[in-house]
Coordinates of N, CA, C and O in Angstrom, one line a residue:
M1 N 0.8 -1.1 0.1 CA 0.2 0.0 0.2 C 0.8 1.1 0.3 O 2.0 1.4 0.7
N2 N 0.6 2.2 -0.9 CA 1.3 3.4 -1.1 C 0.8 4.5 -0.2 O -0.4 4.8 -0.2
N3 N 1.8 5.5 0.8 CA 0.9 6.1 1.9 C 1.1 7.3 1.2 O 1.1 8.6 1.9
Y4 N 1.6 7.6 0.0 CA 2.2 8.9 -1.0 C 0.6 9.3 -1.3 O -0.2 8.9 -2.2
N5 N -0.1 10.1 -0.3 CA -1.4 10.9 -0.6 C -1.5 11.9 -2.0 O -0.5 12.5 -2.2
K6 N -2.4 11.9 -2.4 CA -3.1 13.2 -3.6 C -2.6 14.3 -3.3 O -1.7 15.2 -3.9
T7 N -2.6 15.1 -1.9 CA -1.8 16.2 -1.1 C -0.5 16.5 -1.6 O 0.0 17.3 -2.3
E8 N 0.2 15.2 -1.5 CA 1.4 15.2 -1.4 C 2.0 15.2 -2.6 O 3.2 15.7 -3.0
Q9 N 1.2 14.5 -3.7 CA 1.6 14.4 -5.0 C 1.5 15.8 -5.4 O 2.8 16.2 -6.4
I10 N 0.4 16.8 -5.5 CA 0.2 17.7 -5.5 C 1.2 18.7 -5.3 O 1.7 19.7 -6.1
M11 N 1.6 19.0 -4.1 CA 3.0 19.5 -3.5 C 4.1 19.4 -4.0 O 4.8 20.4 -4.7
D12 N 4.3 17.9 -4.4 CA 5.7 17.6 -5.2 C 5.6 18.0 -6.5 O 6.5 18.7 -7.1
N13 N 4.4 18.2 -7.0 CA 4.5 18.8 -8.6 C 4.4 19.7 -8.6 O 5.1 20.6 -9.8
H14 N 4.2 20.8 -7.7 CA 4.1 22.3 -7.7 C 5.5 22.8 -7.5 O 6.0 23.7 -8.1
R15 N 6.2 21.6 -6.3 CA 7.5 22.1 -6.4 C 8.6 21.9 -7.5 O 9.6 22.8 -7.7
T16 N 8.4 20.9 -8.1 CA 9.1 20.9 -9.3 C 8.7 20.9 -10.6 O 9.3 20.8 -11.5
G17 N 7.4 21.5 -10.9 CA 6.8 21.2 -12.4 C 7.2 22.8 -12.8 O 6.6 22.8 -13.9
F18 N 7.7 24.1 -11.9 CA 8.0 25.2 -12.6 C 9.5 25.1 -13.2 O 10.4 24.5 -12.3
L19 N 9.7 25.8 -14.0 CA 11.2 25.6 -14.5 C 11.4 27.1 -15.2 O 10.8 27.6 -16.0
Y20 N 12.5 28.0 -14.6 CA 12.8 29.0 -14.8 C 14.6 28.9 -15.5 O 15.2 29.2 -14.6
P21 N 14.5 28.7 -16.4 CA 16.3 28.6 -17.3 C 16.5 30.0 -17.2 O 15.7 31.1 -17.5
Y22 N 17.7 30.2 -16.8 CA 18.7 31.3 -16.9 C 20.1 31.2 -17.4 O 20.6 30.1 -17.2
H23 N 20.7 32.2 -17.7 CA 22.3 32.1 -17.7 C 23.1 33.1 -17.2 O 22.8 33.9 -16.8
I24 N 24.4 32.6 -16.5 CA 25.0 33.8 -16.1 C 26.6 33.6 -16.8 O 26.9 32.6 -17.1
N25 N 26.9 34.7 -17.0 CA 28.2 34.9 -17.6 C 29.3 35.3 -16.4 O 29.2 36.2 -15.9
H26 N 29.9 34.2 -16.3 CA 31.1 34.2 -14.8 C 32.2 34.9 -15.4 O 33.0 35.5 -14.6
D27 N 32.6 35.1 -16.6 CA 33.4 35.8 -17.1 C 33.1 37.5 -17.9 O 32.9 36.9 -18.9
L28 N 32.8 38.2 -17.3 CA 32.3 39.1 -18.1 C 33.0 40.0 -19.3 O 32.8 40.6 -20.3
R29 N 34.2 39.5 -19.0 CA 35.3 40.0 -20.3 C 34.9 39.1 -21.5 O 35.2 40.0 -22.8
Q30 N 34.3 37.9 -21.5 CA 34.0 37.3 -22.7 C 32.5 37.4 -22.9 O 31.6 36.6 -21.7
S31 N 31.9 38.1 -24.1 CA 30.5 38.4 -23.9 C 29.8 37.1 -24.2 O 28.7 37.3 -24.0
D32 N 30.7 36.1 -25.0 CA 29.6 34.9 -25.3 C 29.8 33.9 -24.3 O 29.4 32.8 -24.7
Y33 N 30.6 34.0 -23.2 CA 30.6 32.8 -22.6 C 29.6 32.8 -21.1 O 29.5 33.3 -20.1
Y34 N 28.5 32.1 -21.3 CA 27.0 31.9 -20.4 C 27.1 30.5 -20.1 O 27.3 29.5 -20.8
T35 N 26.9 30.2 -19.0 CA 26.6 28.9 -18.2 C 25.1 29.1 -18.1 O 24.7 29.8 -17.6
E36 N 24.4 27.8 -18.2 CA 23.3 27.7 -18.3 C 22.8 27.1 -16.8 O 23.2 26.1 -16.3
F37 N 21.7 27.5 -16.2 CA 20.9 27.1 -14.8 C 19.6 27.3 -15.4 O 18.9 27.9 -15.9
H38 N 19.1 27.0 -13.7 CA 17.6 27.2 -13.8 C 17.2 27.0 -12.5 O 18.0 26.5 -11.6
E39 N 15.9 27.6 -12.1 CA 15.5 27.4 -10.6 C 14.1 26.8 -10.6 O 13.5 26.8 -12.0
H40 N 13.6 26.2 -9.8 CA 12.1 25.9 -9.8 C 11.1 26.8 -9.2 O 9.8 26.4 -9.0
D41 N 11.5 28.0 -8.7 CA 10.6 29.2 -8.4 C 11.2 30.5 -8.6 O 12.0 30.8 -8.8
F42 N 10.0 31.3 -9.1 CA 10.6 32.6 -9.2 C 11.5 33.6 -7.9 O 12.3 34.2 -8.7
Q43 N 11.2 33.1 -6.8 CA 11.8 34.0 -6.2 C 13.1 33.9 -6.2 O 14.0 34.6 -5.9
S44 N 13.7 32.4 -6.3 CA 14.9 32.4 -6.4 C 15.6 33.1 -7.8 O 17.2 33.3 -8.0
I45 N 14.7 33.3 -8.6 CA 15.5 34.0 -9.6 C 15.5 35.5 -9.3 O 16.7 36.0 -9.6
V46 N 14.9 36.0 -8.4 CA 14.9 37.2 -8.1 C 16.0 37.5 -7.3 O 16.8 38.2 -7.3
L47 N 16.4 36.5 -6.5 CA 17.4 36.8 -5.6 C 18.8 36.2 -6.4 O 19.9 37.0 -6.4
R48 N 18.8 35.2 -7.3 CA 19.8 35.2 -8.1 C 20.2 36.6 -9.1 O 21.6 37.1 -9.2
I49 N 19.3 37.3 -9.7 CA 19.6 38.6 -9.9 C 20.2 39.4 -9.4 O 21.0 40.3 -10.0
S50 N 20.0 39.4 -8.2 CA 20.4 40.8 -7.2 C 21.5 40.3 -7.0 O 22.3 41.5 -6.4
E51 N 21.8 39.2 -6.8 CA 23.5 38.6 -6.5 C 24.5 39.3 -7.5 O 25.5 39.4 -7.4
E52 N 24.1 38.9 -8.7 CA 24.8 39.1 -10.1 C 23.9 40.0 -10.9 O 23.9 39.1 -12.0
P53 N 23.6 41.1 -10.9 CA 22.6 41.8 -12.1 C 23.3 41.9 -13.7 O 22.7 41.7 -14.7
K54 N 24.5 42.2 -13.3 CA 25.3 42.5 -14.7 C 25.4 41.0 -15.2 O 25.8 41.0 -16.6
A55 N 25.9 39.9 -14.4 CA 25.9 38.5 -14.9 C 24.6 38.0 -15.7 O 24.7 37.0 -16.5
F56 N 23.7 38.3 -15.1 CA 22.4 37.4 -15.2 C 21.9 38.0 -16.8 O 22.0 38.8 -17.2
Y57 N 21.5 36.6 -17.9 CA 20.9 36.8 -18.8 C 19.8 35.6 -19.3 O 20.0 34.6 -18.6
L58 N 18.9 36.1 -19.9 CA 17.6 35.4 -20.4 C 18.1 35.4 -22.2 O 18.3 36.3 -22.8
T59 N 18.4 34.2 -22.4 CA 17.9 33.9 -24.1 C 16.6 34.1 -24.3 O 15.6 33.8 -23.6
E60 N 16.2 33.9 -25.5 CA 15.0 34.2 -25.8 C 14.0 32.8 -25.6 O 13.0 33.0 -25.5
D61 N 14.8 31.8 -25.8 CA 14.4 30.4 -25.3 C 14.1 30.9 -23.8 O 12.7 29.8 -23.6
D62 N 14.7 30.9 -23.0 CA 14.4 31.3 -21.7 C 13.4 31.8 -21.6 O 12.4 31.5 -20.4
K63 N 13.1 33.0 -22.1 CA 12.2 33.8 -21.8 C 10.9 33.2 -21.9 O 9.5 33.8 -21.6
K64 N 10.4 32.3 -23.0 CA 9.1 31.4 -23.2 C 8.7 30.8 -21.8 O 7.6 30.4 -21.7
Y65 N 10.0 30.7 -20.9 CA 9.0 30.0 -19.7 C 8.7 30.8 -18.5 O 8.4 30.9 -17.3
Y66 N 9.0 32.2 -18.9 CA 8.6 33.4 -18.1 C 7.0 34.1 -18.4 O 7.0 34.3 -19.5
S67 N 6.2 34.5 -17.6 CA 5.0 35.5 -17.8 C 5.6 36.7 -18.1 O 6.6 37.2 -18.0
T68 N 5.0 37.4 -18.7 CA 5.0 38.9 -19.1 C 5.8 39.7 -17.9 O 6.5 40.4 -17.8
Q69 N 4.2 39.4 -17.0 CA 4.8 39.9 -15.7 C 6.0 39.7 -14.8 O 6.8 40.5 -14.4
E70 N 6.6 38.3 -15.2 CA 7.9 38.1 -14.4 C 9.1 38.6 -15.4 O 10.2 39.1 -14.6
L71 N 8.7 38.7 -16.4 CA 9.7 39.5 -17.4 C 10.0 40.9 -16.6 O 11.0 41.6 -17.3
E72 N 9.0 41.6 -16.7 CA 8.7 42.8 -16.1 C 9.9 43.1 -15.0 O 10.8 43.9 -14.9
V73 N 9.8 42.5 -14.1 CA 10.1 42.2 -12.9 C 11.7 41.8 -13.4 O 12.7 42.8 -12.5
V74 N 12.1 40.8 -13.7 CA 13.6 40.9 -14.2 C 14.3 42.0 -15.0 O 15.2 42.2 -14.2
E75 N 13.8 42.4 -15.8 CA 14.2 44.0 -16.1 C 14.4 45.0 -15.7 O 15.6 45.6 -15.3
K76 N 13.6 45.0 -14.5 CA 13.5 46.0 -13.2 C 14.6 46.0 -12.7 O 15.4 46.7 -12.0
I77 N 14.8 44.7 -12.0 CA 15.8 44.5 -11.1 C 17.1 44.5 -11.6 O 18.2 44.7 -10.8
S78 N 17.2 43.8 -13.2 CA 18.7 43.8 -13.4 C 19.4 45.1 -13.7 O 20.3 45.3 -14.1
K79 N 18.5 46.4 -13.6 CA 19.1 47.5 -14.2 C 19.7 48.2 -13.0 O 19.3 48.0 -12.0

């Protein structure tokens, strides 16, 4: 018998179901050197931008995973 109930399943899906890809340029001297990362919640993205605003970068493909409102927040924080 499985003790994994529907509520736990919904919460697990909620925690891992979101994907926010982004890129970080660890060597700002090389404009094309980006490493790909991702987070599962938008709050982590906001924290990451605030830690490295100049190094944070979203490709056009990354942006497909963000809502319009989230992209506006990303733009404001990274400036």
